[in-house]
Each structure stands twice: as structure tokens, then as C-alpha cells.
Amino acid sequence: MTKDNKWSLYEELSHVEQRRPLWETLADELAPERVLYPGSYVDILPSFVFRNVTYVDMDRRCPAFFAGDAVQQRVPYSYQFIHGDYRDPLDIAPVDLLLSQYAGPISHYCKQYVRPGGHLLANNSHADAGVAALDSDWELVGVVRGSQISRDVEGYFEPKPGRVADREEMIESMMPIGYTKTASNYLFRLKSTDNAHDE
Ligand SMILES: C[S@@+](CC[C@H](N)C(=O)[O-])C[C@H]1O[C@@H](n2cnc3c(N)ncnc32)[C@H](O)[C@@H]1O
């Protein structure tokens, strides 16, 4: 595979460019120094906005992509790539922002790498926002409207009639349940150590 062919893996991800305004909003509002993106595949776009991103993915195509000259020549900021399973222990310093996009229950397995007061941006495609909403360590502090973050979080994560929100079941199945009120992405804050285990 040539260097340019490695970059073409990214170009095939036509949907990810749409998230650039949201990453810019998060950069403006949270100013995260360190970002963790498990299940990234080859979505390198955050490294055009955030200054230090660690990517984790187990796909066999990722190591060559992230190590390739085509990527390193384009990306303006520092990044690291870990080829592995995010459910396994990872050698990662505490981060300010955890990204969870279409890649399973990251809020559960990678919460340990977020500093107290740090944030999680999750969608619910693989039920991860629902998993986080049932985790008392995470507090819902925003919902994404377009590329903006609304701080009006009332009424979210109430199951539709007949649906049951079972955290363990959602982690296992990665299947979202229906809620009466939804958003494209949800912003959670990790509670401080003092009250993180309040039930
Ligand atoms: C549907 S893709 C999403 C890619 C990217 N987040 C996006 O929004 O375009 C899911 C990715 O998560 C990765 N993945 C799923 N489970 C994983 C795990 N336990 N550890 C590491 N990577 C995982 C897969 O290898 C795949 O590349």
C-alpha cells in the first residue's frame, strides 16, 4: 500500500468531517489538554482541533495508518496511537476529554483514564450514552444540538413506555433502548473523587 493509499482510508470516512464544528465547540468550551479516543478506527480529525489526542483501536489497518507519513505530514498536533482492545489495561495518563463514537461501552471501560472533573462526549449509537446515564460517576451536563452544546438537560434518558434501561444488558449487547427525548450527542462530567461513588 502506498502512503497516499493509507490517507485514503480516512477519506472514505465521509461522515467524520461533519463533526469538526462539534470538536471546535468542545475545544472552545472545555479547552482539553489531553483527549482520549477509543474505537477511533482511522478518524484522525480530532487531531486537527485538539493538541494532544490518544487513539485506541484494535483494527488491523490502524497501526500502518497512524504511523504513515501521509498522516504525520498532514496532522498539525501531537497524537499517539495504541493498537489494542480498550477493555484491556492501557498505559494512559489522565485525560480531560473522552470521546465515544459508535464503538461500544467506552464510558464504562475507559472512565478510569479520565481525571475527576473531566468530560465524556458520547453518542448513543452503541448504547454508550445510556450506559453513562446509569452510572452515578457520570453527570449529564449538556446535550448537543447541531454543533452547539445546550446545558438544558432536563428530561433525557427517560425510557419510552415498555422499555427497561438495564446498564449491564446495554454494556453486553451494545443495543440502545428508546428514550422519550434524544440528542445527537451527550456531554457528561466525571464527578470528583469525593462524591464519585455516591449512589
Ligand atoms: C464503527 S467504527 C467507529 C469509528 C469512529 N469512532 C467513527 O465514529 O467513525 C468502530 C471502531 O471501534 C473499534 N472497536 C470496537 N471495539 C473495540 C475495542 N474493544 N477495543 C478497541 N477498538 C474497538 C473497531 O475496531 C472499529 O474500528
Short mmCIF file of C-alpha atoms and ligand atoms in Angstrom, two decimals:
data_model
loop_
_atom_site.label_atom_id
_atom_site.label_comp_id
_atom_site.label_asym_id
_atom_site.label_seq_id
_atom_site.Cartn_x
_atom_site.Cartn_y
_atom_site.Cartn_z
CA MET A 1 0.00 0.00 0.00
CA THR A 2 1.38 3.44 -0.84
CA LYS A 3 1.48 6.38 1.58
CA ASP A 4 -1.40 8.09 -0.20
CA ASN A 5 -3.48 4.93 -0.10
CA LYS A 6 -3.16 4.98 3.69
CA TRP A 7 -4.64 8.50 3.75
CA SER A 8 -7.45 7.27 1.51
CA LEU A 9 -8.70 5.15 4.43
CA TYR A 10 -9.52 8.43 6.17
CA GLU A 11 -11.06 9.94 3.04
CA GLU A 12 -13.50 7.03 2.92
CA LEU A 13 -14.96 8.21 6.27
CA SER A 14 -17.17 10.84 4.70
CA HIS A 15 -19.27 11.32 7.86
CA VAL A 16 -16.48 12.34 10.22
CA GLU A 17 -15.83 15.80 8.71
CA GLN A 18 -19.35 16.74 9.83
CA ARG A 19 -18.13 16.50 13.42
CA ARG A 20 -15.46 19.21 13.01
CA PRO A 21 -17.74 22.06 14.27
CA LEU A 22 -18.60 19.97 17.33
CA TRP A 23 -14.92 19.30 18.09
CA GLU A 24 -14.30 23.04 17.73
CA THR A 25 -17.13 23.80 20.17
CA LEU A 26 -15.67 21.36 22.69
CA ALA A 27 -12.21 22.89 22.25
CA ASP A 28 -13.65 26.37 22.86
CA GLU A 29 -15.78 25.42 25.86
CA LEU A 30 -13.60 22.83 27.61
CA ALA A 31 -10.08 23.58 26.35
CA PRO A 32 -8.98 19.97 26.96
CA GLU A 33 -5.23 19.47 27.10
CA ARG A 34 -5.42 15.72 26.65
CA VAL A 35 -8.10 13.78 24.73
CA LEU A 36 -8.66 10.01 24.53
CA TYR A 37 -10.50 8.48 21.56
CA PRO A 38 -11.01 4.71 21.91
CA GLY A 39 -12.57 2.95 18.93
CA SER A 40 -11.39 5.70 16.64
CA TYR A 41 -10.65 3.49 13.63
CA VAL A 42 -8.81 5.99 11.36
CA ASP A 43 -10.83 9.08 12.36
CA ILE A 44 -7.83 11.40 12.82
CA LEU A 45 -9.97 14.55 12.53
CA PRO A 46 -9.77 15.41 16.28
CA SER A 47 -6.04 15.98 15.80
CA PHE A 48 -6.85 18.92 13.54
CA VAL A 49 -8.56 20.57 16.55
CA PHE A 50 -7.18 19.15 19.83
CA ARG A 51 -3.48 19.46 20.64
CA ASN A 52 -2.91 16.04 22.20
CA VAL A 53 -5.05 13.03 21.30
CA THR A 54 -4.51 9.35 22.10
CA TYR A 55 -6.29 7.00 19.71
CA VAL A 56 -7.01 3.35 20.56
CA ASP A 57 -8.31 0.76 18.15
CA MET A 58 -7.83 -2.95 17.52
CA ASP A 59 -8.49 -2.90 13.78
CA ARG A 60 -5.55 -4.37 11.85
CA ARG A 61 -5.48 -1.44 9.40
CA CYS A 62 -4.93 1.21 12.07
CA PRO A 63 -1.22 0.83 13.00
CA ALA A 64 0.05 1.48 9.48
CA PHE A 65 -2.40 4.35 9.05
CA PHE A 66 -1.36 6.22 12.19
CA ALA A 67 2.36 5.55 11.62
CA GLY A 68 2.26 6.57 7.98
CA ASP A 69 3.99 9.63 6.58
CA ALA A 70 0.76 10.66 4.85
CA VAL A 71 -0.91 11.18 8.22
CA GLN A 72 2.09 12.64 10.04
CA GLN A 73 2.63 15.23 7.30
CA ARG A 74 -0.98 16.43 7.47
CA VAL A 75 -1.75 16.41 11.19
CA PRO A 76 -0.75 19.65 12.91
CA TYR A 77 -0.78 18.45 16.53
CA SER A 78 0.67 15.74 18.72
CA TYR A 79 -1.01 12.34 18.78
CA GLN A 80 -0.37 8.77 19.93
CA PHE A 81 -1.92 5.56 18.71
CA ILE A 82 -2.36 2.39 20.78
CA HIS A 83 -3.19 -0.75 18.85
CA GLY A 84 -5.29 -2.81 21.21
CA ASP A 85 -8.54 -3.52 22.99
CA TYR A 86 -9.76 -0.61 25.10
CA ARG A 87 -11.20 -3.13 27.59
CA ASP A 88 -7.65 -4.16 28.49
CA PRO A 89 -5.41 -2.06 30.78
CA LEU A 90 -3.88 0.84 28.86
CA ASP A 91 -0.84 2.92 29.72
CA ILE A 92 -2.52 6.33 29.53
CA ALA A 93 -2.04 9.47 31.64
CA PRO A 94 -5.28 11.09 32.89
CA VAL A 95 -7.22 12.86 30.15
CA ASP A 96 -9.57 15.85 30.17
CA LEU A 97 -11.94 14.58 27.49
CA LEU A 98 -13.03 11.07 26.44
CA LEU A 99 -14.68 10.60 23.05
CA SER A 100 -17.13 7.75 22.43
CA GLN A 101 -18.49 7.48 18.90
CA TYR A 102 -20.06 4.29 17.52
CA ALA A 103 -17.59 1.99 19.28
CA GLY A 104 -19.23 0.31 22.28
CA PRO A 105 -19.36 0.93 26.04
CA ILE A 106 -16.35 3.24 26.29
CA SER A 107 -17.82 5.22 29.21
CA HIS A 108 -17.60 2.04 31.27
CA TYR A 109 -14.18 0.67 30.29
CA CYS A 110 -12.29 3.97 29.88
CA LYS A 111 -13.72 6.07 32.72
CA GLN A 112 -10.61 5.14 34.70
CA TYR A 113 -8.44 7.28 32.39
CA VAL A 114 -10.47 10.49 32.87
CA ARG A 115 -9.39 12.97 35.52
CA PRO A 116 -12.03 13.96 38.11
CA GLY A 117 -13.99 16.81 36.57
CA GLY A 118 -13.08 15.67 33.08
CA HIS A 119 -15.70 15.11 30.39
CA LEU A 120 -17.17 12.39 28.16
CA LEU A 121 -18.73 13.15 24.79
CA ALA A 122 -20.82 10.14 23.77
CA ASN A 123 -23.49 9.30 21.28
CA ASN A 124 -25.98 6.51 21.85
CA SER A 125 -25.50 4.51 18.69
CA HIS A 126 -23.94 1.62 20.65
CA ALA A 127 -25.88 2.49 23.83
CA ASP A 128 -22.90 4.20 25.46
CA ALA A 129 -24.71 7.41 26.38
CA GLY A 130 -27.40 5.28 28.01
CA VAL A 131 -24.73 3.31 29.87
CA ALA A 132 -23.16 6.55 31.16
CA ALA A 133 -26.56 7.94 32.16
CA LEU A 134 -26.99 4.96 34.51
CA ASP A 135 -23.50 5.37 36.01
CA SER A 136 -23.57 7.61 39.09
CA ASP A 137 -19.93 8.59 38.48
CA TRP A 138 -21.02 10.49 35.37
CA GLU A 139 -23.25 13.57 35.47
CA LEU A 140 -25.12 14.67 32.35
CA VAL A 141 -24.15 18.34 31.87
CA GLY A 142 -25.01 19.02 28.23
CA VAL A 143 -26.70 17.80 25.07
CA VAL A 144 -25.58 18.54 21.54
CA ARG A 145 -27.86 20.49 19.24
CA GLY A 146 -26.29 20.89 15.81
CA SER A 147 -22.72 21.64 16.79
CA GLN A 148 -23.67 23.58 19.92
CA ILE A 149 -23.99 22.34 23.48
CA SER A 150 -27.20 23.07 25.36
CA ARG A 151 -26.99 22.97 29.14
CA ASP A 152 -30.71 22.25 29.45
CA VAL A 153 -30.54 18.53 30.24
CA GLU A 154 -33.97 18.05 31.75
CA GLY A 155 -35.97 15.03 30.60
CA TYR A 156 -33.27 13.00 28.86
CA PHE A 157 -32.78 9.24 29.33
CA GLU A 158 -36.35 8.52 30.33
CA PRO A 159 -37.19 5.18 28.66
CA LYS A 160 -40.16 5.05 26.34
CA PRO A 161 -43.14 3.13 27.76
CA GLY A 162 -42.35 -0.57 27.93
CA ARG A 163 -38.56 -0.12 27.62
CA VAL A 164 -36.26 -1.04 30.50
CA ALA A 165 -32.89 0.62 30.98
CA ASP A 166 -30.57 -2.16 32.23
CA ARG A 167 -26.96 -0.99 32.36
CA GLU A 168 -25.33 -4.43 32.34
CA GLU A 169 -27.54 -5.55 29.47
CA MET A 170 -26.61 -2.45 27.44
CA ILE A 171 -22.88 -2.99 28.08
CA GLU A 172 -23.20 -6.61 26.96
CA SER A 173 -25.46 -6.12 23.95
CA MET A 174 -24.42 -2.58 22.88
CA MET A 175 -28.05 -2.15 21.84
CA PRO A 176 -29.65 1.21 22.68
CA ILE A 177 -33.14 1.39 24.08
CA GLY A 178 -35.67 4.06 23.07
CA TYR A 179 -35.93 7.28 25.07
CA THR A 180 -38.68 9.89 25.04
CA LYS A 181 -36.22 12.74 24.35
CA THR A 182 -32.95 12.39 22.45
CA ALA A 183 -29.95 14.34 21.15
CA SER A 184 -27.18 13.55 18.68
CA ASN A 185 -24.51 13.53 21.41
CA TYR A 186 -24.39 13.92 25.17
CA LEU A 187 -21.81 15.61 27.40
CA PHE A 188 -21.10 14.06 30.78
CA ARG A 189 -18.78 15.23 33.54
CA LEU A 190 -16.91 12.82 35.81
CA LYS A 191 -17.78 13.67 39.39
CA SER A 192 -14.93 14.47 41.74
CA THR A 193 -13.42 11.67 43.81
CA ASP A 194 -15.22 12.87 46.94
CA ASN A 195 -18.69 12.10 45.59
CA ALA A 196 -17.92 9.77 42.68
CA HIS A 197 -19.30 6.73 44.45
CA ASP A 198 -22.44 8.28 45.85
CA GLU A 199 -25.31 6.04 44.86
C1 LIG B 1 -17.98 1.78 13.73
S1 LIG B 1 -16.27 2.12 13.96
C2 LIG B 1 -16.34 3.79 14.52
C3 LIG B 1 -15.09 4.55 14.19
C4 LIG B 1 -15.10 6.03 14.63
N1 LIG B 1 -15.29 6.15 16.05
C5 LIG B 1 -16.15 6.83 13.90
O1 LIG B 1 -17.04 7.40 14.53
O2 LIG B 1 -16.08 6.90 12.67
C6 LIG B 1 -15.91 1.23 15.46
C7 LIG B 1 -14.43 1.05 15.74
O3 LIG B 1 -14.28 0.66 17.09
C8 LIG B 1 -13.29 -0.31 17.17
N2 LIG B 1 -13.51 -1.10 18.38
C9 LIG B 1 -14.67 -1.69 18.78
N3 LIG B 1 -14.50 -2.30 19.94
C10 LIG B 1 -13.21 -2.08 20.32
C11 LIG B 1 -12.44 -2.45 21.46
N4 LIG B 1 -12.97 -3.18 22.45
N5 LIG B 1 -11.15 -2.04 21.52
C12 LIG B 1 -10.61 -1.29 20.52
N6 LIG B 1 -11.28 -0.92 19.42
C13 LIG B 1 -12.58 -1.31 19.32
C14 LIG B 1 -13.39 -1.12 15.89
O4 LIG B 1 -12.16 -1.77 15.59
C15 LIG B 1 -13.76 -0.02 14.89
O5 LIG B 1 -12.62 0.50 14.26
#
